[in-house]
Amino acid sequence: MSSDTDGQRIVALDALRGLAVAGMIVVTSPGAWEHSYAPLMHAAWNGWTPADLVFPTFLFCVGLAIGLSMPGLSATDRASPAVWIKFARRTALLVLLGLILNALPTFDLAHLRFPGILQRIGLCYALGCLICLPSARTGPDGMLRLDAGVMLSAAVALLIGYWALLAFTPVPGFGVGRLDTQGSLPAFVDRAVFTVPHLWVLGLTEGVGVTYDPEGLLSTLPATVNVLIGAVAALLLRQPTDSLRPGRAAGLALVLGVALIVAGLALDPLLPINKRIWTPSFALFSSGVALTALAVLHALLAFRVARIAAWPLKVLGGNAILVFVISQVMGAYSSLALGQGPDGAVITPQAFGYALAQRLTHDLKLASLLCALGVLTLIICLVAPLHRRGIHLRL
């Protein structure tokens, strides 16, 4: 077993981030959407599936990265405009890149989706930094130390505040307390701010049309809780002292993760777990799952055989944004016509891959999964040379 060095902590972060990115690719790259396995499909509204836990895990990793990098800043750095400009530039680049990806493949600006995954990551990153950096304490060495109490208090405040908005803010034409696809406050805010033509085309209410966006504006507030929990988790993975050895750190993270899962499930009957509007119960539950996964990975990666087995995850996690961009570009062009088959059917990259997979198995769902795994393998092969050379692209 190895010690809990900075390198091992980065490996744990990359492995968890790689696991989230791998999950995203498998979920979004099936051979046929109608033949996906149920766990790889998002819950229609209330409830959850493993697919619903992918994005919050990535947000958790954003917080983990903030927490692991913050001790490298001094009190002087905190007062420097250059640091804040760097945070603002990273946020702006994430939002801009997200908009560009949303515009693919046709660049139809009249129907460009404004919200999106990278946009939410950018906003949650910005809010996380605004909470973590000003509240950090200065250590004896002059370097900043994150304040877990402040971050947890901020997380609680965000969840309670968001619940109050959901429960007591009247939505014109619908009243208060609605948590459905059309009458909920987050859905109303997105329609008012972004307008319907610029929302997710699959954010539908039956008989009405597009009414909401799962990466909307208001639900960014509870999504920031996942970032803050990730930053708190980073404190558990710092260089251990005599009072907190590596095993105890992983054990404490596991206990806290399970506690958050229980809290989320306990709230579910009162406030349903719902990723689409990121209810407080979902924020707690998904943060708990990510923290539990981190604890398990951190314990396993102390063994050399586990670190070797986790190499593909480290490849994905070390260049997570690049991997995401590649997967989104591939997905954007997967439905473009390449030609016609002998039967007159239109051939697309997705259909071509699905047809190949069906030569290996007659099980349509398994063939669809094989396509997704093929895309995942291809992306790993594309990014692996960068990883071998120690090239990790960051915004």
Coordinates of C-alpha atoms in Angstrom, one line a residue:
M1 CA 0.0 0.0 0.0
S2 CA 1.2 3.5 -0.7
S3 CA 0.9 6.6 1.4
D4 CA -1.6 9.3 0.9
T5 CA 0.5 11.6 -1.2
D6 CA -0.6 14.5 -3.4
G7 CA -0.1 12.3 -6.4
Q8 CA -2.4 9.6 -5.0
R9 CA -5.1 12.2 -4.2
I10 CA -4.9 13.4 -7.8
V11 CA -5.2 9.8 -9.0
A12 CA -8.4 9.4 -7.0
L13 CA -9.8 12.6 -8.4
D14 CA -8.9 11.6 -12.0
A15 CA -10.3 8.1 -11.5
L16 CA -13.6 9.4 -10.2
R17 CA -13.8 12.1 -12.8
G18 CA -12.9 9.5 -15.5
L19 CA -15.6 7.2 -14.1
A20 CA -18.2 10.1 -14.5
V21 CA -17.0 10.9 -18.0
A22 CA -17.1 7.2 -19.0
G23 CA -20.6 6.9 -17.6
M24 CA -21.7 10.0 -19.6
I25 CA -20.3 8.6 -22.9
V26 CA -22.0 5.2 -22.3
V27 CA -25.3 6.9 -21.5
T28 CA -25.2 9.4 -24.5
S29 CA -23.8 7.1 -27.2
P30 CA -26.1 4.1 -27.6
G31 CA -26.6 2.4 -30.9
A32 CA -30.3 3.1 -30.7
W33 CA -31.9 5.2 -28.0
E34 CA -35.1 3.1 -27.9
H35 CA -33.0 0.0 -27.1
S36 CA -31.0 1.4 -24.1
Y37 CA -30.9 -0.5 -20.9
A38 CA -33.1 1.1 -18.2
P39 CA -30.2 2.0 -15.9
L40 CA -28.6 4.0 -18.8
M41 CA -31.8 6.1 -19.3
H42 CA -32.6 9.1 -17.2
A43 CA -35.7 9.0 -15.0
A44 CA -38.6 10.6 -16.8
W45 CA -39.2 13.0 -13.9
N46 CA -39.2 12.0 -10.2
G47 CA -36.9 9.2 -9.1
W48 CA -33.4 8.4 -10.2
T49 CA -31.3 5.9 -12.3
P50 CA -27.5 5.5 -12.4
A51 CA -27.5 7.7 -15.5
D52 CA -28.9 10.6 -13.3
L53 CA -25.8 10.4 -11.0
V54 CA -23.2 11.0 -13.7
F55 CA -23.4 14.8 -14.0
P56 CA -23.6 15.5 -10.2
T57 CA -20.5 13.3 -9.8
F58 CA -18.7 15.5 -12.2
L59 CA -19.8 18.6 -10.3
F60 CA -18.5 16.9 -7.1
C61 CA -15.2 16.5 -8.9
V62 CA -15.1 20.2 -9.7
G63 CA -15.4 20.9 -6.0
L64 CA -12.8 18.3 -5.2
A65 CA -10.4 20.0 -7.6
I66 CA -11.1 23.4 -6.0
G67 CA -10.4 21.9 -2.6
L68 CA -7.1 20.3 -3.6
S69 CA -5.8 23.4 -5.4
M70 CA -6.9 26.0 -2.9
P71 CA -4.0 25.2 -0.4
G72 CA -1.6 26.3 -3.2
L73 CA -2.9 29.9 -2.8
S74 CA -1.7 32.4 -0.3
A75 CA -3.6 35.2 1.4
T76 CA -1.7 37.6 -1.0
D77 CA -3.0 35.6 -4.0
R78 CA -6.6 35.9 -2.7
A79 CA -6.3 39.7 -2.8
S80 CA -4.8 39.7 -6.3
P81 CA -7.0 40.6 -9.2
A82 CA -5.1 38.1 -11.4
V83 CA -6.6 35.2 -9.4
W84 CA -10.1 36.4 -9.7
I85 CA -9.6 37.2 -13.4
K86 CA -8.4 33.6 -13.9
F87 CA -11.6 32.3 -12.2
A88 CA -13.7 34.6 -14.4
R89 CA -11.9 33.6 -17.6
R90 CA -12.3 29.9 -16.8
T91 CA -16.0 30.4 -16.2
A92 CA -16.5 32.4 -19.4
L93 CA -14.6 29.8 -21.4
L94 CA -16.7 26.9 -20.1
V95 CA -19.9 28.8 -20.9
L96 CA -18.7 29.8 -24.3
L97 CA -17.5 26.3 -25.2
G98 CA -20.9 24.9 -24.0
L99 CA -22.7 27.3 -26.3
I100 CA -20.5 26.3 -29.3
L101 CA -21.2 22.6 -28.7
N102 CA -24.9 23.3 -28.4
A103 CA -24.8 25.0 -31.8
L104 CA -23.5 21.8 -33.5
P105 CA -24.1 20.6 -36.1
T106 CA -26.2 23.2 -37.9
F107 CA -25.4 26.5 -35.9
D108 CA -29.1 27.4 -36.0
L109 CA -28.8 30.4 -33.7
A110 CA -32.6 31.0 -33.7
H111 CA -33.0 27.7 -31.8
L112 CA -29.6 27.6 -29.9
R113 CA -30.0 26.1 -26.5
F114 CA -28.6 28.5 -24.0
P115 CA -28.3 26.2 -20.9
G116 CA -26.1 23.2 -21.0
I117 CA -23.7 20.9 -19.1
L118 CA -20.6 23.0 -19.5
Q119 CA -22.6 26.2 -18.8
R120 CA -23.8 24.7 -15.5
I121 CA -20.3 23.5 -14.6
G122 CA -19.0 27.1 -15.3
L123 CA -21.6 28.7 -13.1
C124 CA -21.3 26.2 -10.3
Y125 CA -17.5 26.6 -10.4
A126 CA -17.8 30.3 -10.1
L127 CA -20.2 30.1 -7.2
G128 CA -18.1 27.5 -5.5
C129 CA -15.0 29.7 -5.8
L130 CA -16.9 32.8 -4.5
I131 CA -17.9 30.8 -1.4
C132 CA -14.6 28.9 -0.8
L133 CA -11.9 31.5 -1.5
P134 CA -13.1 34.5 0.5
S135 CA -14.0 32.2 3.5
A136 CA -10.7 30.3 3.5
R137 CA -8.5 30.8 6.6
T138 CA -4.8 31.7 6.5
G139 CA -2.6 29.0 7.9
P140 CA 0.7 29.4 9.9
D141 CA 2.6 29.1 6.6
G142 CA 0.6 31.9 5.0
M143 CA -1.3 29.6 2.7
L144 CA -5.0 29.3 2.6
R145 CA -7.0 26.6 4.3
L146 CA -10.6 25.9 3.3
D147 CA -13.2 26.3 6.1
A148 CA -15.4 23.2 6.1
G149 CA -17.9 24.9 8.5
V150 CA -18.5 27.8 6.1
M151 CA -18.8 25.5 3.1
L152 CA -21.3 23.2 4.9
S153 CA -23.2 26.2 6.2
A154 CA -23.4 27.6 2.7
A155 CA -24.6 24.3 1.3
V156 CA -27.4 24.1 3.9
A157 CA -28.3 27.7 3.2
L158 CA -28.5 27.0 -0.6
L159 CA -30.7 24.0 0.0
I160 CA -33.1 25.6 2.4
G161 CA -33.2 28.8 0.3
Y162 CA -34.0 26.8 -2.9
W163 CA -36.6 24.7 -1.1
A164 CA -38.3 27.9 0.1
L165 CA -38.3 29.3 -3.4
L166 CA -39.9 26.1 -4.7
A167 CA -42.5 25.9 -1.9
F168 CA -43.5 29.5 -1.5
T169 CA -42.9 31.5 -4.7
P170 CA -46.1 31.9 -6.7
V171 CA -45.7 30.9 -10.4
P172 CA -48.0 33.0 -12.6
G173 CA -50.9 30.8 -13.8
F174 CA -49.9 27.8 -11.6
G175 CA -49.7 29.0 -8.0
V176 CA -47.1 27.8 -5.4
G177 CA -45.5 24.5 -4.7
R178 CA -45.7 22.9 -8.1
L179 CA -42.9 20.5 -9.0
D180 CA -44.0 19.4 -12.4
T181 CA -42.5 19.9 -15.9
Q182 CA -44.6 23.0 -16.6
G183 CA -45.7 24.7 -13.3
S184 CA -42.5 24.4 -11.3
L185 CA -40.6 27.6 -10.5
P186 CA -37.4 26.5 -12.3
A187 CA -39.3 25.7 -15.5
F188 CA -41.1 29.1 -15.4
V189 CA -37.8 31.0 -14.8
D190 CA -36.1 29.3 -17.8
R191 CA -39.1 30.0 -20.1
A192 CA -39.0 33.6 -18.9
V193 CA -35.3 34.2 -19.1
F194 CA -34.2 32.1 -22.1
T195 CA -37.5 31.7 -23.9
V196 CA -38.8 28.4 -25.2
P197 CA -36.8 28.3 -28.5
H198 CA -33.6 28.3 -26.5
L199 CA -34.4 25.5 -24.2
W200 CA -33.7 21.7 -24.4
V201 CA -35.8 20.3 -27.2
L202 CA -36.6 17.2 -25.1
G203 CA -37.8 19.2 -22.1
L204 CA -41.4 18.4 -22.9
T205 CA -44.7 18.5 -21.2
E206 CA -47.3 16.3 -22.9
G207 CA -49.7 18.2 -25.0
V208 CA -47.9 21.5 -24.4
G209 CA -44.4 21.2 -25.9
V210 CA -41.1 22.4 -24.6
T211 CA -41.5 23.8 -21.1
Y212 CA -38.2 23.3 -19.1
D213 CA -34.5 22.7 -19.3
P214 CA -32.7 20.2 -17.0
E215 CA -29.6 22.5 -16.8
G216 CA -31.7 25.6 -16.1
L217 CA -30.8 28.8 -14.3
L218 CA -32.4 28.5 -10.9
S219 CA -31.5 24.9 -10.3
T220 CA -27.8 25.9 -10.6
L221 CA -28.1 27.0 -6.9
P222 CA -28.7 23.4 -5.5
A223 CA -26.2 22.0 -8.0
T224 CA -23.5 24.2 -6.4
V225 CA -24.1 22.1 -3.2
N226 CA -22.5 19.1 -5.0
V227 CA -19.4 21.3 -5.7
L228 CA -19.2 22.4 -2.1
I229 CA -19.5 18.8 -0.8
G230 CA -16.7 17.9 -3.2
A231 CA -14.6 20.8 -1.7
V232 CA -15.3 19.5 1.8
A233 CA -14.2 16.0 0.7
A234 CA -10.9 17.4 -0.4
L235 CA -10.2 18.3 3.2
L236 CA -10.5 14.6 4.1
L237 CA -7.9 13.7 1.5
R238 CA -5.2 16.2 2.6
Q239 CA -1.9 15.0 4.0
P240 CA -3.0 13.1 7.1
T241 CA -2.0 14.0 10.6
D242 CA -1.5 11.6 13.5
S243 CA -5.1 12.1 14.3
L244 CA -6.4 11.2 10.8
R245 CA -4.6 8.5 9.0
P246 CA -5.3 7.5 5.4
G247 CA -7.6 4.6 6.3
R248 CA -9.5 6.8 8.8
A249 CA -9.9 9.6 6.2
A250 CA -11.4 7.1 3.7
G251 CA -13.6 5.7 6.4
L252 CA -14.9 9.1 7.5
A253 CA -15.6 10.0 3.8
L254 CA -17.5 6.7 3.5
V255 CA -19.6 7.4 6.6
L256 CA -20.4 11.0 5.5
G257 CA -21.3 9.7 2.0
V258 CA -23.7 7.1 3.4
A259 CA -25.2 9.7 5.7
L260 CA -25.9 12.0 2.8
I261 CA -27.5 9.2 0.8
V262 CA -29.8 8.4 3.8
A263 CA -30.6 12.1 4.2
G264 CA -31.6 12.3 0.5
L265 CA -33.7 9.2 0.6
A266 CA -35.4 10.3 3.9
L267 CA -36.4 13.6 2.2
D268 CA -37.7 11.9 -0.9
P269 CA -41.3 11.3 0.4
L270 CA -41.5 15.0 1.3
L271 CA -39.5 16.5 -1.6
P272 CA -39.0 14.0 -4.4
I273 CA -35.6 13.2 -5.7
N274 CA -35.6 14.9 -9.1
K275 CA -32.6 15.6 -11.3
R276 CA -34.4 17.8 -13.8
I277 CA -35.1 20.5 -11.2
W278 CA -32.2 19.4 -8.9
T279 CA -34.3 19.1 -5.8
P280 CA -32.5 19.4 -2.4
S281 CA -33.1 15.6 -1.9
F282 CA -31.4 14.9 -5.2
A283 CA -28.5 17.2 -4.3
L284 CA -27.9 15.4 -1.0
F285 CA -28.4 11.9 -2.4
S286 CA -26.2 12.4 -5.5
S287 CA -23.5 14.1 -3.4
G288 CA -23.6 11.1 -1.0
V289 CA -23.1 8.7 -3.9
A290 CA -20.2 10.6 -5.3
L291 CA -18.5 10.9 -1.8
T292 CA -19.0 7.1 -1.2
A293 CA -17.5 6.3 -4.7
L294 CA -14.6 8.6 -3.9
A295 CA -14.0 6.8 -0.5
V296 CA -14.0 3.4 -2.2
L297 CA -11.7 4.5 -5.0
H298 CA -9.3 6.2 -2.6
A299 CA -9.1 3.0 -0.6
L300 CA -8.7 0.8 -3.7
L301 CA -6.1 3.0 -5.3
A302 CA -3.7 2.4 -2.4
F303 CA -3.1 -0.9 -4.1
R304 CA -0.9 -1.1 -7.2
V305 CA -3.1 -3.5 -9.0
A306 CA -6.0 -1.2 -8.7
R307 CA -4.0 1.8 -10.0
I308 CA -3.0 -0.3 -13.0
A309 CA -6.7 -1.3 -13.6
A310 CA -7.8 2.3 -13.3
W311 CA -5.5 3.5 -16.1
P312 CA -8.4 4.0 -18.6
L313 CA -10.2 6.1 -16.0
K314 CA -7.1 8.2 -15.4
V315 CA -6.8 8.8 -19.1
L316 CA -10.4 10.0 -19.2
G317 CA -10.2 12.0 -16.0
G318 CA -6.9 13.6 -16.8
N319 CA -8.4 15.3 -19.9
A320 CA -12.1 15.3 -18.9
I321 CA -13.0 18.5 -20.7
L322 CA -11.3 17.4 -23.9
V323 CA -13.0 14.0 -23.7
F324 CA -16.4 15.7 -23.2
V325 CA -15.8 17.9 -26.2
I326 CA -14.9 14.9 -28.4
S327 CA -17.9 12.9 -27.3
Q328 CA -20.2 15.9 -27.9
V329 CA -18.9 16.5 -31.4
M330 CA -19.2 12.8 -32.2
G331 CA -22.8 12.8 -30.9
A332 CA -23.7 16.0 -32.8
Y333 CA -22.7 14.4 -36.1
S334 CA -23.9 10.8 -35.3
S335 CA -27.3 11.3 -36.9
L336 CA -26.1 13.0 -40.2
A337 CA -26.8 11.0 -43.3
L338 CA -23.9 9.3 -44.9
G339 CA -25.9 7.7 -47.7
Q340 CA -28.5 5.1 -48.4
G341 CA -28.4 1.4 -47.8
P342 CA -29.6 -1.3 -50.3
D343 CA -33.1 -1.1 -48.7
G344 CA -33.2 2.7 -49.1
A345 CA -32.8 3.4 -45.4
V346 CA -30.6 6.4 -44.5
I347 CA -27.2 5.4 -43.2
T348 CA -25.9 7.5 -40.3
P349 CA -22.7 6.9 -38.2
Q350 CA -24.9 5.8 -35.3
A351 CA -26.9 3.4 -37.5
F352 CA -23.8 2.1 -39.1
G353 CA -22.2 1.3 -35.8
Y354 CA -25.5 -0.3 -34.5
A355 CA -25.6 -2.5 -37.6
L356 CA -22.0 -3.7 -36.9
A357 CA -22.9 -4.4 -33.3
Q358 CA -25.9 -6.5 -34.3
R359 CA -23.5 -8.8 -36.2
L360 CA -22.0 -9.7 -32.9
T361 CA -25.3 -10.2 -31.0
H362 CA -29.0 -10.5 -31.8
D363 CA -29.8 -8.9 -28.4
L364 CA -30.8 -5.3 -29.5
K365 CA -30.1 -3.8 -26.1
L366 CA -26.7 -5.5 -25.8
A367 CA -25.9 -4.3 -29.4
S368 CA -26.8 -0.8 -28.4
L369 CA -24.5 -1.0 -25.4
L370 CA -21.7 -2.4 -27.5
C371 CA -21.9 0.7 -29.7
A372 CA -21.6 2.9 -26.6
L373 CA -18.6 0.9 -25.4
G374 CA -17.1 1.2 -28.8
V375 CA -17.3 4.9 -28.7
L376 CA -15.8 5.0 -25.2
T377 CA -12.9 2.8 -26.4
L378 CA -12.3 5.0 -29.4
I379 CA -12.1 8.1 -27.3
I380 CA -9.7 6.5 -24.8
C381 CA -7.5 5.5 -27.7
L382 CA -7.6 9.1 -29.0
V383 CA -6.7 10.7 -25.7
A384 CA -4.2 8.1 -24.4
P385 CA -1.2 9.5 -26.3
L386 CA -1.7 12.8 -24.5
H387 CA -1.9 11.1 -21.2
R388 CA 1.3 9.1 -21.8
R389 CA 3.1 12.4 -22.6
G390 CA 1.7 14.1 -19.5
I391 CA -0.3 16.5 -21.5
H392 CA -3.5 17.5 -19.7
L393 CA -5.5 20.2 -21.3
R394 CA -7.2 22.7 -18.9
L395 CA -9.3 25.8 -19.4

